[in-house]
Tab-separated table of C-alpha atoms in Angstrom:
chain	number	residue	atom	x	y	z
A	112	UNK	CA	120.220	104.035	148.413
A	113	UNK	CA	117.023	102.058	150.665
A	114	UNK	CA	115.616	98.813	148.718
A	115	UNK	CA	112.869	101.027	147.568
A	116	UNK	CA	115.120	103.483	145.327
A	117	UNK	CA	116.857	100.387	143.990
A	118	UNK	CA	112.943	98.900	143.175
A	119	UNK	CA	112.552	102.197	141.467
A	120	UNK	CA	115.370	101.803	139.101
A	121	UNK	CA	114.807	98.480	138.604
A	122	UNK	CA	110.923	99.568	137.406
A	123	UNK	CA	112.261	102.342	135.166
A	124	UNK	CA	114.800	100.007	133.450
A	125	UNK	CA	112.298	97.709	133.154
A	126	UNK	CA	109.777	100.288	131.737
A	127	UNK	CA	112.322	101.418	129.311
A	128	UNK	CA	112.811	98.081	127.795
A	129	UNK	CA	109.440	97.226	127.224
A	130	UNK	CA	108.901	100.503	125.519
A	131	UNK	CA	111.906	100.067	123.070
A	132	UNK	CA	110.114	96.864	122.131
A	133	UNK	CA	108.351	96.805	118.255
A	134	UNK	CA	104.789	97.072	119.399
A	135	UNK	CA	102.442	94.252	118.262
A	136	UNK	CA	99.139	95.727	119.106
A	137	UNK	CA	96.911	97.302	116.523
A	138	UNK	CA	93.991	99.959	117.478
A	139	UNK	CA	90.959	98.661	115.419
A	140	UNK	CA	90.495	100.279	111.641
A	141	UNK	CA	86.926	101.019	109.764
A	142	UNK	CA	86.127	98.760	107.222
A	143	UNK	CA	87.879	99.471	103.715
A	144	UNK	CA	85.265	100.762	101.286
A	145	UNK	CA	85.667	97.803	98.967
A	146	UNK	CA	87.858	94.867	99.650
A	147	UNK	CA	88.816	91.331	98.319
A	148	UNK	CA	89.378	87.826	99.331
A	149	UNK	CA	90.408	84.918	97.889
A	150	UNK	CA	89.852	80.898	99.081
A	151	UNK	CA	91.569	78.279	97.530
A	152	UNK	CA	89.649	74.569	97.441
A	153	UNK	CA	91.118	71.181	96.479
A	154	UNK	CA	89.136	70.214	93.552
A	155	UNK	CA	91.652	67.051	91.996
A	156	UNK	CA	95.136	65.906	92.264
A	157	UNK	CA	96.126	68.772	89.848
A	158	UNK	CA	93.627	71.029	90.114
A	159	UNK	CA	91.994	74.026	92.539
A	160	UNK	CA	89.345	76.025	93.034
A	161	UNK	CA	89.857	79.449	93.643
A	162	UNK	CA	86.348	81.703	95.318
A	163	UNK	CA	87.063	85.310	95.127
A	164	UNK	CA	84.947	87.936	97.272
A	165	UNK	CA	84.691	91.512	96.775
A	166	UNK	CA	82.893	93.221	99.602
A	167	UNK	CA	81.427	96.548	99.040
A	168	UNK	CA	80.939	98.582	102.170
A	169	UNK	CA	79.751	101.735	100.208
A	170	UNK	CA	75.871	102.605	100.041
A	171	UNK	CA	76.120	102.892	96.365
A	172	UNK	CA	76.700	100.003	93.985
A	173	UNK	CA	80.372	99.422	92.717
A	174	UNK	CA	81.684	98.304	89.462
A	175	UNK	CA	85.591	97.016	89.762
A	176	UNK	CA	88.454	95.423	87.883
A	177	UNK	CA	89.338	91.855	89.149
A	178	UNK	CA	92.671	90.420	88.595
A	179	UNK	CA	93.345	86.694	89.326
A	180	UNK	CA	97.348	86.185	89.122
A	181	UNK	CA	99.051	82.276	89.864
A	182	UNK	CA	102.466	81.828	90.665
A	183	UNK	CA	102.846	79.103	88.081
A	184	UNK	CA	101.144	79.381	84.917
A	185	UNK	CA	98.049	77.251	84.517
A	186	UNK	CA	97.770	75.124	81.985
A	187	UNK	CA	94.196	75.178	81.264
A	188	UNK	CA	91.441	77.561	83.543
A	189	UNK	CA	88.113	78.273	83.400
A	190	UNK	CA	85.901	81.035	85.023
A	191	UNK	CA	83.040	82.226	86.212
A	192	UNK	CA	80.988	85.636	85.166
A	193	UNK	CA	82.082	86.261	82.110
A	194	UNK	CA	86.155	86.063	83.339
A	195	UNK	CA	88.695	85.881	80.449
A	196	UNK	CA	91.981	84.028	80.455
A	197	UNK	CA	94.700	86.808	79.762
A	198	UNK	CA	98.354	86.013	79.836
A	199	UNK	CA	98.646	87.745	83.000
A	200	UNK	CA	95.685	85.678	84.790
A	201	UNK	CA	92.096	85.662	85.079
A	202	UNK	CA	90.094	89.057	84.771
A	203	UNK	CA	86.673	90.193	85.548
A	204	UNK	CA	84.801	93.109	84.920
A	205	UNK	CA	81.855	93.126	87.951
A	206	UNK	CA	79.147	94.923	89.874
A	207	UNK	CA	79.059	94.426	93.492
A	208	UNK	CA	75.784	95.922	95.042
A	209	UNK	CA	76.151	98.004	97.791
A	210	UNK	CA	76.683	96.864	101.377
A	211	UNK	CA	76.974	93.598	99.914
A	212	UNK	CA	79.687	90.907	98.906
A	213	UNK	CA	79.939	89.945	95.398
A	214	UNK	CA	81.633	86.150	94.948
A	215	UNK	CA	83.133	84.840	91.548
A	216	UNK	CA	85.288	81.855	91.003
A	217	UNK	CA	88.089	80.315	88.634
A	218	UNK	CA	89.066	76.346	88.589
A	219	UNK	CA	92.368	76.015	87.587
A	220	UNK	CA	94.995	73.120	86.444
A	221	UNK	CA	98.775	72.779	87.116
A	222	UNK	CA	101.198	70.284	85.081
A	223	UNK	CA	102.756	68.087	87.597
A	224	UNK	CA	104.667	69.637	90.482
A	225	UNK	CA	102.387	72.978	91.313
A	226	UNK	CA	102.117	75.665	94.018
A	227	UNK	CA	98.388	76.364	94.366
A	228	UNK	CA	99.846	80.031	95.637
A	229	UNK	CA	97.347	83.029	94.550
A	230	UNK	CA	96.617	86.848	94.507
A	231	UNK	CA	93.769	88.823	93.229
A	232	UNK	CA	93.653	92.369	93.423
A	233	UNK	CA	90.813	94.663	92.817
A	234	UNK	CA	90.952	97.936	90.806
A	235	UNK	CA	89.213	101.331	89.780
A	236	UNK	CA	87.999	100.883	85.893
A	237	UNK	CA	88.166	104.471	85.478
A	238	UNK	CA	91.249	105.579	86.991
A	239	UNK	CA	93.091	101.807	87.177
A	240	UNK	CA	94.229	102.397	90.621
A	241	UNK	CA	94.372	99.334	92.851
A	242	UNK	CA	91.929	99.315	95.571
A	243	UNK	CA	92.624	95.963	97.534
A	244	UNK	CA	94.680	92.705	97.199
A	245	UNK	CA	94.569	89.461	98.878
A	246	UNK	CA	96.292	85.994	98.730
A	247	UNK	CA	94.666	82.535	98.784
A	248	UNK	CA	96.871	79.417	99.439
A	249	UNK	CA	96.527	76.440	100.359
A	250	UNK	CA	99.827	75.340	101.676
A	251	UNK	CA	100.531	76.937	105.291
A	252	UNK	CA	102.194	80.821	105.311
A	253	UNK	CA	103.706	80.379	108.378
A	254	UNK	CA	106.458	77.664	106.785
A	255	UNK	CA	107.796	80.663	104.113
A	256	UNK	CA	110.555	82.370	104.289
A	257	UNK	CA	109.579	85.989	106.292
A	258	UNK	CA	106.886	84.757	108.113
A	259	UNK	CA	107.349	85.721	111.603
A	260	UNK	CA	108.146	83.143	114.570
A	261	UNK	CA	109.223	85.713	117.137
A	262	UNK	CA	107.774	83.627	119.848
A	263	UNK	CA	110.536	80.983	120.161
A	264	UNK	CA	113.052	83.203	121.061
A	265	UNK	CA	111.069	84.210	124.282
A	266	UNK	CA	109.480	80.327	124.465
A	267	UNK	CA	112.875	79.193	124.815
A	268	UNK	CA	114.038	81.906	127.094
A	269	UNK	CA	110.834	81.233	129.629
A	270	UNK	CA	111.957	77.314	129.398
A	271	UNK	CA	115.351	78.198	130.347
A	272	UNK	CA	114.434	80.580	132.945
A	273	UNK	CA	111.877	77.133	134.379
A	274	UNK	CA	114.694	74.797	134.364
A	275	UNK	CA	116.893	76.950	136.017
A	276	UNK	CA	114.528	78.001	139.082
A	277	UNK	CA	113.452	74.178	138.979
A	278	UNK	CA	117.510	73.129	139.596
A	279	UNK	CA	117.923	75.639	142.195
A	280	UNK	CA	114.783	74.179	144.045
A	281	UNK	CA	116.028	70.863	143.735
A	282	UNK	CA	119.348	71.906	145.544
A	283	UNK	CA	117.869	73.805	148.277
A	284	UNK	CA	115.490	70.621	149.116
A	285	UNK	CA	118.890	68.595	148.864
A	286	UNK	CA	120.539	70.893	150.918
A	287	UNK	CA	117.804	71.537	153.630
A	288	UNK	CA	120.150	72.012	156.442
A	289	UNK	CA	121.462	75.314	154.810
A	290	UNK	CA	118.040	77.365	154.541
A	291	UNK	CA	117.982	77.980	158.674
A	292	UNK	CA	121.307	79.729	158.604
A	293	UNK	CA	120.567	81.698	155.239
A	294	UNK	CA	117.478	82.635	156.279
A	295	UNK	CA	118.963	83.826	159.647
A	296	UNK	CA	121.915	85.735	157.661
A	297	UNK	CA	119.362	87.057	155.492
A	298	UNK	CA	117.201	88.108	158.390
A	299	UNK	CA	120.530	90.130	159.953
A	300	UNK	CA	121.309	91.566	156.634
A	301	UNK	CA	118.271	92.640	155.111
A	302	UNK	CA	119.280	96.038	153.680
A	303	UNK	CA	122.679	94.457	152.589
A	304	UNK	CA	121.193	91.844	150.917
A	305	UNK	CA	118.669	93.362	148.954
A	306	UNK	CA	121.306	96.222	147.813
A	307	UNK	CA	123.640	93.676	146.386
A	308	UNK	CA	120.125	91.775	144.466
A	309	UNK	CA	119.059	95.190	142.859
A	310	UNK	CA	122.492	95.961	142.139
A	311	UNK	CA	123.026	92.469	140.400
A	312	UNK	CA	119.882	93.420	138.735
A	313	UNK	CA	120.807	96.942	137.370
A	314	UNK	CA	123.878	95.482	135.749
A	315	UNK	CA	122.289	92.538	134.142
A	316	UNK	CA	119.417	94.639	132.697
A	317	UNK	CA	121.708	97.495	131.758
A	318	UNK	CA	124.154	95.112	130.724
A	319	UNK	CA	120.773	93.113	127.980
A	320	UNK	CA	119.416	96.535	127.092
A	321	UNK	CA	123.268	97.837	126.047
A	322	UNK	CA	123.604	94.445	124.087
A	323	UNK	CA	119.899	94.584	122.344
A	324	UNK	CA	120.554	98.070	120.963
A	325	UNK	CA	123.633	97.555	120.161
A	326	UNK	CA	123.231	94.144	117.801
A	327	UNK	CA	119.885	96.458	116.828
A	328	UNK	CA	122.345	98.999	115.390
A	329	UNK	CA	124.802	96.603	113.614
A	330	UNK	CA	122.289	94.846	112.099
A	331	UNK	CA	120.877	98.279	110.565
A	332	UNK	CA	124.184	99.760	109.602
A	333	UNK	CA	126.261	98.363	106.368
A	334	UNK	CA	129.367	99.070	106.652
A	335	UNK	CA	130.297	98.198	102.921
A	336	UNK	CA	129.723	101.362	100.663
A	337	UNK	CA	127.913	100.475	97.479
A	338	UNK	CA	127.862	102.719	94.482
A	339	UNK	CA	124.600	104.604	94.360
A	340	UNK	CA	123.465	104.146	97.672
A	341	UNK	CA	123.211	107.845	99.474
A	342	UNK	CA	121.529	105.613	102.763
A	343	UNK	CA	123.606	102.749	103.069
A	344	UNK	CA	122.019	101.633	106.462
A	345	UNK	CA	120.279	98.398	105.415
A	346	UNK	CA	121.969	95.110	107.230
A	347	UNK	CA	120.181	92.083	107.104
A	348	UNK	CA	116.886	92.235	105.105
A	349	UNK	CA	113.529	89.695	105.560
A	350	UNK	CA	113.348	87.436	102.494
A	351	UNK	CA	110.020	88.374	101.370
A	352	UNK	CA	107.954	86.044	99.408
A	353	UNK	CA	105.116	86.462	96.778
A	354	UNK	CA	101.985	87.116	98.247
A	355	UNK	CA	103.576	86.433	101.798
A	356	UNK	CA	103.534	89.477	104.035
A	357	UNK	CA	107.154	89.696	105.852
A	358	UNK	CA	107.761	92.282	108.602
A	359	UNK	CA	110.370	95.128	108.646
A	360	UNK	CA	110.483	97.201	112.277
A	361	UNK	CA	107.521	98.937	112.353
A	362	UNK	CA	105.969	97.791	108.806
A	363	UNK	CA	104.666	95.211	107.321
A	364	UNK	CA	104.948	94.663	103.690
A	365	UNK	CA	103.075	92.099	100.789
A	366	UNK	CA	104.368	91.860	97.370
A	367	UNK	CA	101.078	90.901	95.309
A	368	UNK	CA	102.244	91.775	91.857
A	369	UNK	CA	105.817	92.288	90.095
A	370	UNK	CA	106.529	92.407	86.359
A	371	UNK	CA	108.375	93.740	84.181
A	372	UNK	CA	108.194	94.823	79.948
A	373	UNK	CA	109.766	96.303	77.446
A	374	UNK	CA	108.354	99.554	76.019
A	375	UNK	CA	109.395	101.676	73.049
A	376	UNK	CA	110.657	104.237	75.625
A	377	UNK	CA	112.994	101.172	77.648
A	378	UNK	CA	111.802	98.694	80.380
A	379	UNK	CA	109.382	99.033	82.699
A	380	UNK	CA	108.705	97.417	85.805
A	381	UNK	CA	105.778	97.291	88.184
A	382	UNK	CA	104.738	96.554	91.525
A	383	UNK	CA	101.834	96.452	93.204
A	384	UNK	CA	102.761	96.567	97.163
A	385	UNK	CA	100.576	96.508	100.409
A	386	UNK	CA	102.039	98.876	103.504
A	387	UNK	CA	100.298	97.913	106.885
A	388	UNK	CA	101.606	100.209	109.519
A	389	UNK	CA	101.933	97.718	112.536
A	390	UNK	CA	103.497	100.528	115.068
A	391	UNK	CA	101.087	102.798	117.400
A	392	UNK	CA	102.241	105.698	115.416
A	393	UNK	CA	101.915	107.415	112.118
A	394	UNK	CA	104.508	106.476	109.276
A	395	UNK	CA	105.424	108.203	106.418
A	396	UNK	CA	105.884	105.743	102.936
A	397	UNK	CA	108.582	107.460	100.833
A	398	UNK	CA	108.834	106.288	97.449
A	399	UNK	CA	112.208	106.937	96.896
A	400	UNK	CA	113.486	104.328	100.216
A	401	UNK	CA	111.734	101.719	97.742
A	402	UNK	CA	114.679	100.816	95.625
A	403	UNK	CA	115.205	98.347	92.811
A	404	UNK	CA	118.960	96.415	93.494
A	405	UNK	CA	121.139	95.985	90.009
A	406	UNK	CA	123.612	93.398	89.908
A	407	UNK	CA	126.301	95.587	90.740
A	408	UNK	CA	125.165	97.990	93.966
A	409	UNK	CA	123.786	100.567	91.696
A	410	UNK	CA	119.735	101.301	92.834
A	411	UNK	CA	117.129	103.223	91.659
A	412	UNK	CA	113.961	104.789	93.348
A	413	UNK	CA	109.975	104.547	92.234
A	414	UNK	CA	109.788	107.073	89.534
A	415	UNK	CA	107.178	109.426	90.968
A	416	UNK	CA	105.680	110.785	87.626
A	417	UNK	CA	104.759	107.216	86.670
A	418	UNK	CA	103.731	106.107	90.059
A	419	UNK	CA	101.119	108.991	90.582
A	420	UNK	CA	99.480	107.970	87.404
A	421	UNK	CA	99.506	104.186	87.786
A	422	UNK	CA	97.616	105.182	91.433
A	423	UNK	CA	94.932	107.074	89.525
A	424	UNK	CA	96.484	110.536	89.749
A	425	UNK	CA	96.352	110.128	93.699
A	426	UNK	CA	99.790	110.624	95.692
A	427	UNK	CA	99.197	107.753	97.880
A	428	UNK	CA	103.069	108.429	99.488
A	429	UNK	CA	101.730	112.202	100.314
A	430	UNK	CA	99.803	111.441	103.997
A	431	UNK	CA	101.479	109.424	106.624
A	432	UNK	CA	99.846	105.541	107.009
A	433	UNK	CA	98.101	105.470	110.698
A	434	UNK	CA	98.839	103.276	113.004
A	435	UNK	CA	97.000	99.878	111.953
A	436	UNK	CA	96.063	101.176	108.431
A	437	UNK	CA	97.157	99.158	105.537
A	438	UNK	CA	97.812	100.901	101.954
A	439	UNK	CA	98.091	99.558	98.542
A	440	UNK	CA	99.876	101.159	96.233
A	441	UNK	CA	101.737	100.729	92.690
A	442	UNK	CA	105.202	101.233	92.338
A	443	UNK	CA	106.361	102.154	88.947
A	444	UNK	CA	110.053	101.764	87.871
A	445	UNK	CA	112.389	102.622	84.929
A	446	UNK	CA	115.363	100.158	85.065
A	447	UNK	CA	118.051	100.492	83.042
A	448	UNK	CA	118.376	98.225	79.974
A	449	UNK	CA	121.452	97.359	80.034
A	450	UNK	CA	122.104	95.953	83.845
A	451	UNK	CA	120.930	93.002	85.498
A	452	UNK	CA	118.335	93.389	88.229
A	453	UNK	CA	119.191	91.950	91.721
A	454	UNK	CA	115.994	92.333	93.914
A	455	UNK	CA	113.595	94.912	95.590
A	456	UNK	CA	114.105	96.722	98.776
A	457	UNK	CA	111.023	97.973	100.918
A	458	UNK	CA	111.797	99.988	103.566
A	459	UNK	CA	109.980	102.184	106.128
A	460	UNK	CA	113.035	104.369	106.989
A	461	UNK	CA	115.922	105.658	105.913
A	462	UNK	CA	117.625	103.433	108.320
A	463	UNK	CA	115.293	100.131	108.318
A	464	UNK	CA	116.555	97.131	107.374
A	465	UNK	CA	113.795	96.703	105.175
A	466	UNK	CA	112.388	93.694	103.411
A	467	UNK	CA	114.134	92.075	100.051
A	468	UNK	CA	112.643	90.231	96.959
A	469	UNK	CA	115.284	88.437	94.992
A	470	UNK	CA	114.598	88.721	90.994
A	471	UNK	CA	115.885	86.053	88.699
């Protein structure tokens, strides 16, 4: 095999890897019809000022739900237009005129200790169906559990990779008097030489790529069977936080909403979730891979009956997300009421990993 064939290899390895990376890169999406977004301000020591936006892309004017939720419970609130304290947060009832953004605002208190933490969500008031959410914060996302930080890994690895070329620099310069006689053995053996690099090369890249997908496939398979689960494939999950967006392998997920009551026909649980499909392909959102953990390894799926109707009679799971699209949806469960709830898996696969959010 010449130098060039082992170059070839080398460039389909190479090729290979890079494509069995997660992609990162988004193709650019229309604007949303309506959306929301939500500022937090520092008005006292105890107190913030929330500014929530609803832009209306539409030609025609829009009249929309708003929801204001708060990780803690206020202990006193006030709003703007009309907005009523419920126990469940702040909600408006609002016209936003078309092609035009529509701005109210709340100013909230905390006893002691507080996370000024935030979502608002807008929805249909006919059909109740949640069009957009959005989180305001003031503390920084990126310290939470599940945000991302899958730059250090390869910041390290290029610092490694520096100090390394940097020592064997050093040690050539030392040893100066060597270079004429490798270079000369080099020179003899060209063909040799560069045989034994690419070869060295295969094996260490075949060698990475063999470990990646492998640890890939651990960390996706659980090995433990649990009553209940048909797909036992989950491994280690993201911790996903309230109103924090934490990534499974090709989709990201945000938890805006999650309650539960007790109704004359047993408890009920909600959840209103955001999908953003961050591959280059289509995927498919399957109700049923969105479980709700008991206690003991027993799990139950979104109850699709009450799910289509909480999404205003629209099957939201039917169409596959596009690549860069983001979808928010409600997720309607029927625990039972006798077992202890554990957390809520989101996956995008039957064998994804998945994201987790611990209840209780």
């Amino acid at each position: 095999m010449t130098p060039r064939h082992y170059a070839a290899v080398l460039a389909t390895l190479a090729g290979g890897i890079l494509l069995a990376q997660p992609a990162s890169a988004n193709p650019e999406q229309p604007a949303p019809p309506i959306s929301i977004e939500v500022n937090a301000l520092t008005r006292t020591a105890s107190g913030t000022g929330y500014v929530v936006t609803v832009h209306n892309n539409l030609e025609v004017a829009q009249q929309v739900e708003v929801i204001q939720r708060f990780v803690q419970t206020p202990s006193a609130a006030t709003a703007s237009d009309a907005g009523q304290l419920q126990p469940e947060g702040i909600t408006w009832l609002v016209e936003v005129p078309p092609q035009q953004p529509r701005a109210i605002s709340s100013d909230v208190t905390f006893n002691g200790s507080f996370t000024t933490r935030s979502t608002a969500c807008i929805r249909d008031v006919t059909t109740k169906r949640t069009l957009d959410c959005a989180t305001g914060d003031l503390a920084v996302g990126a310290t939470e559990a599940g945000a991302g930080t899958n730059w250090i890994p390869l910041a390290l690895l290029v610092i490694a990779v520096g100090l390394g070329a940097g020592g064997v620099l050093w040690i050539l310069r030392r040893r100066s008097r060597w270079v004429p006689a490798l270079k000369s053995f080099v020179g003899e053996h060209r063909d040799v030489v560069v045989g034994w690099v690419a070869a060295f090369a295969v094996v260490v890249i075949s060698a990475s790529a063999f470990l990646y997908l492998t640890g890939r496939a651990r960390s996706a398979v659980d090995l433990q069977d649990q009553p209940g689960q048909a797909m036992g494939w989950s491994g280690q999950q993201t911790a996903l936080t309230l109103g924090l967006p934490a990534s499974s392998d090709k989709v990201e997920f945000t938890l805006y909403h999650w309650a539960c009551q007790q109704l004359d026909a047993g408890p009920q649980c909600l959840a209103t979730v955001a999908f953003r499909n961050t591959s280059k392909t289509p995927q498919q959102w399957v109700p049923r891979l969105q479980r709700l953990q008991y206690a003991d390894g027993d799990w139950i799926g979104a109850d699709p009956v009450l799910s289509f109707v909480a999404n205003g009679s629209s099957d939201l799971f039917a169409a596959p997300v596009a690549a860069g699209e983001r979808r928010v949806a409600t997720l309607v469960y029927q625990p039972a009421k006798d077992k202890a709830l554990s957390r809520l898996e989101l996956r995008d696969g039957a064998f994804s990993r998945g994201v987790a959010f611990r209840i209780g």
